[in-house]
């Protein structure tokens, strides 16, 4: 099994910044792509940013230029630096990791529990 523990959420004023972290643990053979998703009240979960094991990144259009995803492979940790936050960024942010474990032996998606980000106007 893989456990993903997120941290760094909170309440911030518009224009402010937050840095989310997500640390993976467990019987992990390898972690491939890692992602940050978010889900606002009454809306579907959406992909915010992705990073592969080589560091290649992709972003949703709504966050390009404001958010930066990064990872430290040795620490099995992914980060999301969020700058110039706006009220529409308010959501629960979820970490997702595509990993291979000793138990399953193939790539499987794992999810964190989510961390709340609230941006006030």
Coordinates of N, CA and C in Angstrom, one line a residue:
X1 N 0.8 -1.2 0.0 CA 0.0 0.0 0.0 C 0.9 1.2 0.0
X2 N 0.3 2.3 -0.5 CA 1.0 3.6 -0.5 C 0.1 4.6 0.3
X3 N 0.8 5.3 1.2 CA 0.1 6.4 1.9 C 0.6 7.7 1.4
X4 N -0.3 8.6 1.1 CA 0.1 10.0 0.7 C -0.5 10.9 1.7
X5 N 0.4 11.7 2.3 CA 0.0 12.7 3.3 C 0.3 14.1 2.8
X6 N -0.8 14.9 2.7 CA -0.7 16.2 2.2 C -0.6 17.2 3.4
X7 N 0.0 18.3 3.2 CA 0.1 19.4 4.2 C 0.3 20.7 3.5
X8 N 0.0 21.8 4.2 CA 0.3 23.1 3.7 C -0.9 23.9 3.3
X9 N -2.1 23.3 3.4 CA -3.3 24.1 3.0 C -3.6 25.1 4.1
X10 N -4.6 26.0 3.9 CA -5.0 26.9 4.8 C -5.8 28.1 4.2
X11 N -6.0 29.1 5.0 CA -6.7 30.3 4.6 C -5.7 31.4 4.2
X12 N -5.9 32.0 3.1 CA -5.0 33.1 2.6 C -5.9 34.1 1.9
X13 N -5.4 35.4 1.9 CA -6.1 36.4 1.2 C -5.7 36.4 -0.3
X14 N -6.6 36.9 -1.1 CA -6.3 37.0 -2.6 C -5.0 37.7 -2.8
X15 N -4.2 37.1 -3.7 CA -2.9 37.6 -4.0 C -1.8 36.9 -3.2
X16 N -2.2 36.2 -2.2 CA -1.2 35.5 -1.4 C -0.7 34.2 -2.0
X17 N 0.1 33.5 -1.2 CA 0.8 32.3 -1.6 C 0.6 31.2 -0.6
X18 N 0.6 29.9 -1.1 CA 0.7 28.8 -0.2 C 1.6 27.7 -0.9
X19 N 2.2 26.8 -0.1 CA 2.9 25.7 -0.7 C 2.4 24.4 -0.1
X20 N 1.9 23.6 -1.0 CA 1.4 22.3 -0.6 C 2.5 21.3 -0.7
X21 N 2.5 20.3 0.2 CA 3.4 19.2 0.1 C 2.6 17.9 0.2
X22 N 3.2 16.8 -0.4 CA 2.6 15.5 -0.4 C 3.7 14.5 -0.3
X23 N 3.8 13.8 0.8 CA 4.8 12.8 1.0 C 4.2 11.4 0.9
X24 N 4.9 10.6 0.1 CA 4.5 9.2 -0.1 C 5.3 8.2 0.8
X25 N 4.6 7.2 1.3 CA 5.3 6.2 2.1 C 4.7 4.9 1.8
X26 N 5.4 3.8 2.2 CA 4.8 2.5 2.0 C 5.8 1.6 1.3
X27 N 5.4 0.4 0.9 CA 6.2 -0.5 0.2 C 6.3 -0.2 -1.3
X28 N 7.0 0.9 -1.6 CA 7.0 1.4 -2.9 C 8.2 0.9 -3.7
X29 N 7.9 0.4 -4.9 CA 9.0 0.1 -5.8 C 9.4 1.3 -6.6
X30 N 8.4 2.0 -7.2 CA 8.7 3.2 -8.0 C 7.5 4.1 -8.0
X31 N 7.7 5.4 -8.2 CA 6.6 6.3 -8.4 C 6.8 7.0 -9.7
X32 N 5.8 7.0 -10.5 CA 5.9 7.6 -11.9 C 5.3 8.9 -11.8
X33 N 4.2 9.2 -12.6 CA 3.7 10.5 -12.6 C 3.0 10.9 -11.2
X34 N 3.1 12.1 -10.8 CA 2.5 12.6 -9.6 C 1.6 13.8 -10.1
X35 N 0.5 14.0 -9.4 CA -0.5 15.0 -9.8 C -1.0 15.7 -8.6
X36 N -1.5 16.9 -8.9 CA -2.4 17.6 -7.9 C -3.7 17.9 -8.6
X37 N -4.8 17.5 -7.9 CA -6.1 17.8 -8.4 C -6.8 18.7 -7.3
X38 N -7.9 19.3 -7.7 CA -8.7 20.0 -6.8 C -10.2 19.8 -7.0
X39 N -10.9 20.0 -6.0 CA -12.4 19.9 -6.1 C -13.0 21.0 -5.3
X40 N -13.7 21.9 -6.0 CA -14.5 23.0 -5.3 C -15.9 22.5 -5.0
X41 N -16.5 23.1 -4.1 CA -17.9 22.7 -3.7 C -18.8 22.7 -4.9
X42 N -19.5 21.6 -5.2 CA -20.5 21.5 -6.3 C -19.9 21.3 -7.6
X43 N -18.5 21.1 -7.7 CA -17.9 20.9 -9.0 C -17.2 19.6 -9.0
X44 N -16.8 19.2 -10.2 CA -16.1 17.9 -10.4 C -14.6 18.2 -10.0
X45 N -14.0 17.1 -9.7 CA -12.5 17.1 -9.4 C -11.8 17.4 -10.7
X46 N -10.8 18.4 -10.7 CA -10.1 18.7 -11.9 C -8.6 18.6 -11.7
X47 N -7.9 18.3 -12.7 CA -6.5 18.2 -12.7 C -5.9 19.6 -12.8
X48 N -5.0 19.8 -11.8 CA -4.3 21.1 -11.7 C -2.9 21.1 -12.3
X49 N -2.1 20.1 -11.9 CA -0.8 20.1 -12.4 C -0.2 18.6 -12.3
X50 N 0.7 18.3 -13.2 CA 1.3 17.0 -13.2 C 2.8 17.1 -13.4
X51 N 3.5 16.1 -12.9 CA 5.0 16.0 -13.1 C 5.4 14.6 -13.2
X52 N 6.2 14.3 -14.2 CA 6.6 12.9 -14.3 C 8.0 12.7 -13.6
X53 N 8.5 11.5 -13.6 CA 9.6 11.2 -12.8 C 10.9 11.9 -13.3
X54 N 10.8 12.4 -14.5 CA 12.0 13.1 -15.1 C 11.9 14.6 -14.9
X55 N 10.7 15.0 -14.3 CA 10.6 16.5 -14.0 C 9.8 17.2 -15.0
X56 N 9.2 16.6 -16.0 CA 8.4 17.2 -17.0 C 7.1 17.6 -16.4
X57 N 6.6 18.8 -16.7 CA 5.4 19.3 -16.0 C 4.3 19.7 -17.0
X58 N 3.1 19.7 -16.5 CA 1.9 20.2 -17.3 C 1.0 20.8 -16.3
X59 N 0.3 21.9 -16.8 CA -0.6 22.7 -15.9 C -1.9 22.9 -16.6
X60 N -3.0 23.0 -15.8 CA -4.2 23.5 -16.3 C -4.1 24.9 -16.7
X61 N -4.8 25.3 -17.7 CA -4.7 26.7 -18.2 C -5.0 27.7 -17.1
X62 N -5.9 27.4 -16.2 CA -6.3 28.3 -15.2 C -5.2 28.6 -14.1
X63 N -4.2 27.8 -14.1 CA -3.1 28.1 -13.1 C -1.8 28.3 -13.7
X64 N -1.7 28.3 -15.0 CA -0.4 28.5 -15.7 C 0.2 29.9 -15.3
X65 N 1.4 29.9 -15.0 CA 2.1 31.2 -14.6 C 1.9 31.6 -13.1
X66 N 1.0 30.8 -12.4 CA 0.8 31.1 -11.0 C 1.2 30.0 -10.1
X67 N 1.0 28.7 -10.6 CA 1.4 27.5 -9.8 C 2.6 26.8 -10.4
X68 N 3.4 26.2 -9.5 CA 4.5 25.5 -9.9 C 4.6 24.1 -9.2
X69 N 4.6 23.0 -9.9 CA 4.7 21.7 -9.4 C 6.2 21.3 -9.4
X70 N 6.6 20.6 -8.4 CA 8.0 20.1 -8.3 C 8.0 18.8 -7.5
X71 N 9.1 18.1 -7.5 CA 9.2 16.9 -6.7 C 10.6 16.6 -6.3
X72 N 10.7 15.9 -5.2 CA 12.0 15.4 -4.7 C 11.9 13.9 -4.7
X73 N 12.5 13.2 -5.7 CA 12.3 11.8 -5.8 C 12.9 11.0 -4.6
X74 N 14.0 11.5 -4.1 CA 14.6 10.8 -3.0 C 13.7 10.8 -1.7
X75 N 12.9 11.9 -1.6 CA 12.0 12.0 -0.5 C 10.6 11.5 -0.8
X76 N 10.4 11.1 -2.1 CA 9.0 10.7 -2.5 C 8.0 11.8 -2.2
X77 N 8.3 13.0 -2.5 CA 7.5 14.1 -2.2 C 7.3 15.0 -3.4
X78 N 6.0 15.4 -3.5 CA 5.7 16.4 -4.5 C 5.1 17.7 -3.9
X79 N 5.4 18.8 -4.5 CA 5.0 20.1 -4.0 C 4.2 20.8 -5.0
X80 N 3.4 21.8 -4.5 CA 2.7 22.7 -5.4 C 2.8 24.1 -4.8
X81 N 3.6 24.9 -5.4 CA 3.8 26.3 -5.0 C 2.7 27.1 -5.7
X82 N 1.8 27.7 -4.9 CA 0.7 28.5 -5.5 C 0.9 30.0 -5.1
X83 N 1.0 30.8 -6.2 CA 1.2 32.2 -6.0 C 0.0 32.9 -6.6
X84 N -0.1 34.2 -6.2 CA -1.2 35.0 -6.7 C -2.6 34.3 -6.6
X85 N -2.9 33.7 -5.5 CA -4.1 32.9 -5.3 C -5.3 33.8 -5.4
X86 N -6.3 33.2 -6.0 CA -7.6 34.0 -6.2 C -8.7 33.2 -5.6
X87 N -9.9 33.8 -5.3 CA -11.0 33.1 -4.6 C -11.4 31.9 -5.4
X88 N -11.3 31.9 -6.7 CA -11.7 30.8 -7.5 C -10.8 29.6 -7.4
X89 N -9.6 29.8 -6.7 CA -8.7 28.6 -6.4 C -9.2 27.9 -5.1
X90 N -10.2 28.4 -4.4 CA -10.7 27.7 -3.2 C -11.2 26.3 -3.6
X91 N -10.7 25.4 -2.9 CA -11.0 24.0 -3.1 C -10.3 23.1 -2.2
X92 N -10.7 21.8 -2.2 CA -9.8 20.8 -1.5 C -8.9 20.3 -2.6
X93 N -7.6 20.3 -2.2 CA -6.5 19.9 -3.1 C -6.1 18.5 -2.7
X94 N -6.0 17.6 -3.8 CA -5.7 16.2 -3.6 C -4.4 15.9 -4.3
X95 N -3.5 15.1 -3.7 CA -2.3 14.6 -4.3 C -2.7 13.2 -4.9
X96 N -2.1 12.9 -6.0 CA -2.3 11.6 -6.7 C -0.9 11.1 -7.1
X97 N -0.6 9.9 -6.9 CA 0.7 9.3 -7.3 C 0.4 8.0 -8.0
X98 N 1.0 7.8 -9.2 CA 1.0 6.6 -9.9 C 2.2 5.8 -9.5
X99 N 2.0 4.7 -8.8 CA 3.1 4.0 -8.2 C 3.0 2.5 -8.3
X100 N 4.1 1.9 -8.2 CA 4.2 0.4 -8.2 C 4.6 0.0 -6.8
X101 N 3.9 -1.0 -6.3 CA 4.3 -1.5 -4.9 C 4.7 -2.9 -5.1
X102 N 5.4 -3.4 -4.0 CA 5.8 -4.8 -4.0 C 4.6 -5.7 -4.0
X103 N 3.5 -5.3 -3.4 CA 2.3 -6.1 -3.3 C 1.5 -6.3 -4.6
X104 N 1.4 -5.2 -5.3 CA 0.6 -5.2 -6.5 C 1.4 -5.5 -7.8
X105 N 2.6 -4.9 -7.8 CA 3.5 -5.2 -8.9 C 3.2 -4.5 -10.3
X106 N 2.2 -3.6 -10.3 CA 1.9 -2.8 -11.5 C 1.5 -1.4 -11.1
X107 N 1.5 -0.5 -12.0 CA 1.1 0.9 -11.7 C -0.3 1.0 -11.3
X108 N -0.5 1.7 -10.2 CA -1.8 1.9 -9.6 C -1.9 3.3 -9.1
X109 N -3.0 4.0 -9.2 CA -3.2 5.4 -8.7 C -3.5 5.4 -7.2
X110 N -2.8 6.2 -6.5 CA -3.1 6.4 -5.1 C -3.4 7.8 -4.8
X111 N -4.3 8.0 -3.8 CA -4.8 9.4 -3.5 C -4.5 9.7 -2.0
X112 N -4.2 11.0 -1.8 CA -4.1 11.5 -0.5 C -5.5 11.9 0.0
X113 N -5.6 12.4 1.3 CA -6.9 12.6 1.9 C -7.4 14.0 1.6
X114 N -6.5 14.8 1.0 CA -7.0 16.2 0.6 C -6.6 17.2 1.7
X115 N -6.4 18.4 1.2 CA -6.1 19.5 2.1 C -6.9 20.8 1.6
X116 N -7.5 21.5 2.5 CA -8.4 22.6 2.2 C -7.5 23.8 1.9
X117 N -7.8 24.5 0.8 CA -7.3 25.8 0.5 C -8.4 26.8 0.3
X118 N -8.4 27.8 1.1 CA -9.5 28.8 1.1 C -8.9 30.2 0.8
X119 N -9.3 30.8 -0.2 CA -8.8 32.2 -0.6 C -9.9 33.2 -0.4
X120 N -9.7 34.1 0.4 CA -10.7 35.2 0.7 C -10.4 36.4 -0.2
X121 N -11.5 37.1 -0.6 CA -11.4 38.3 -1.4 C -11.1 39.5 -0.6

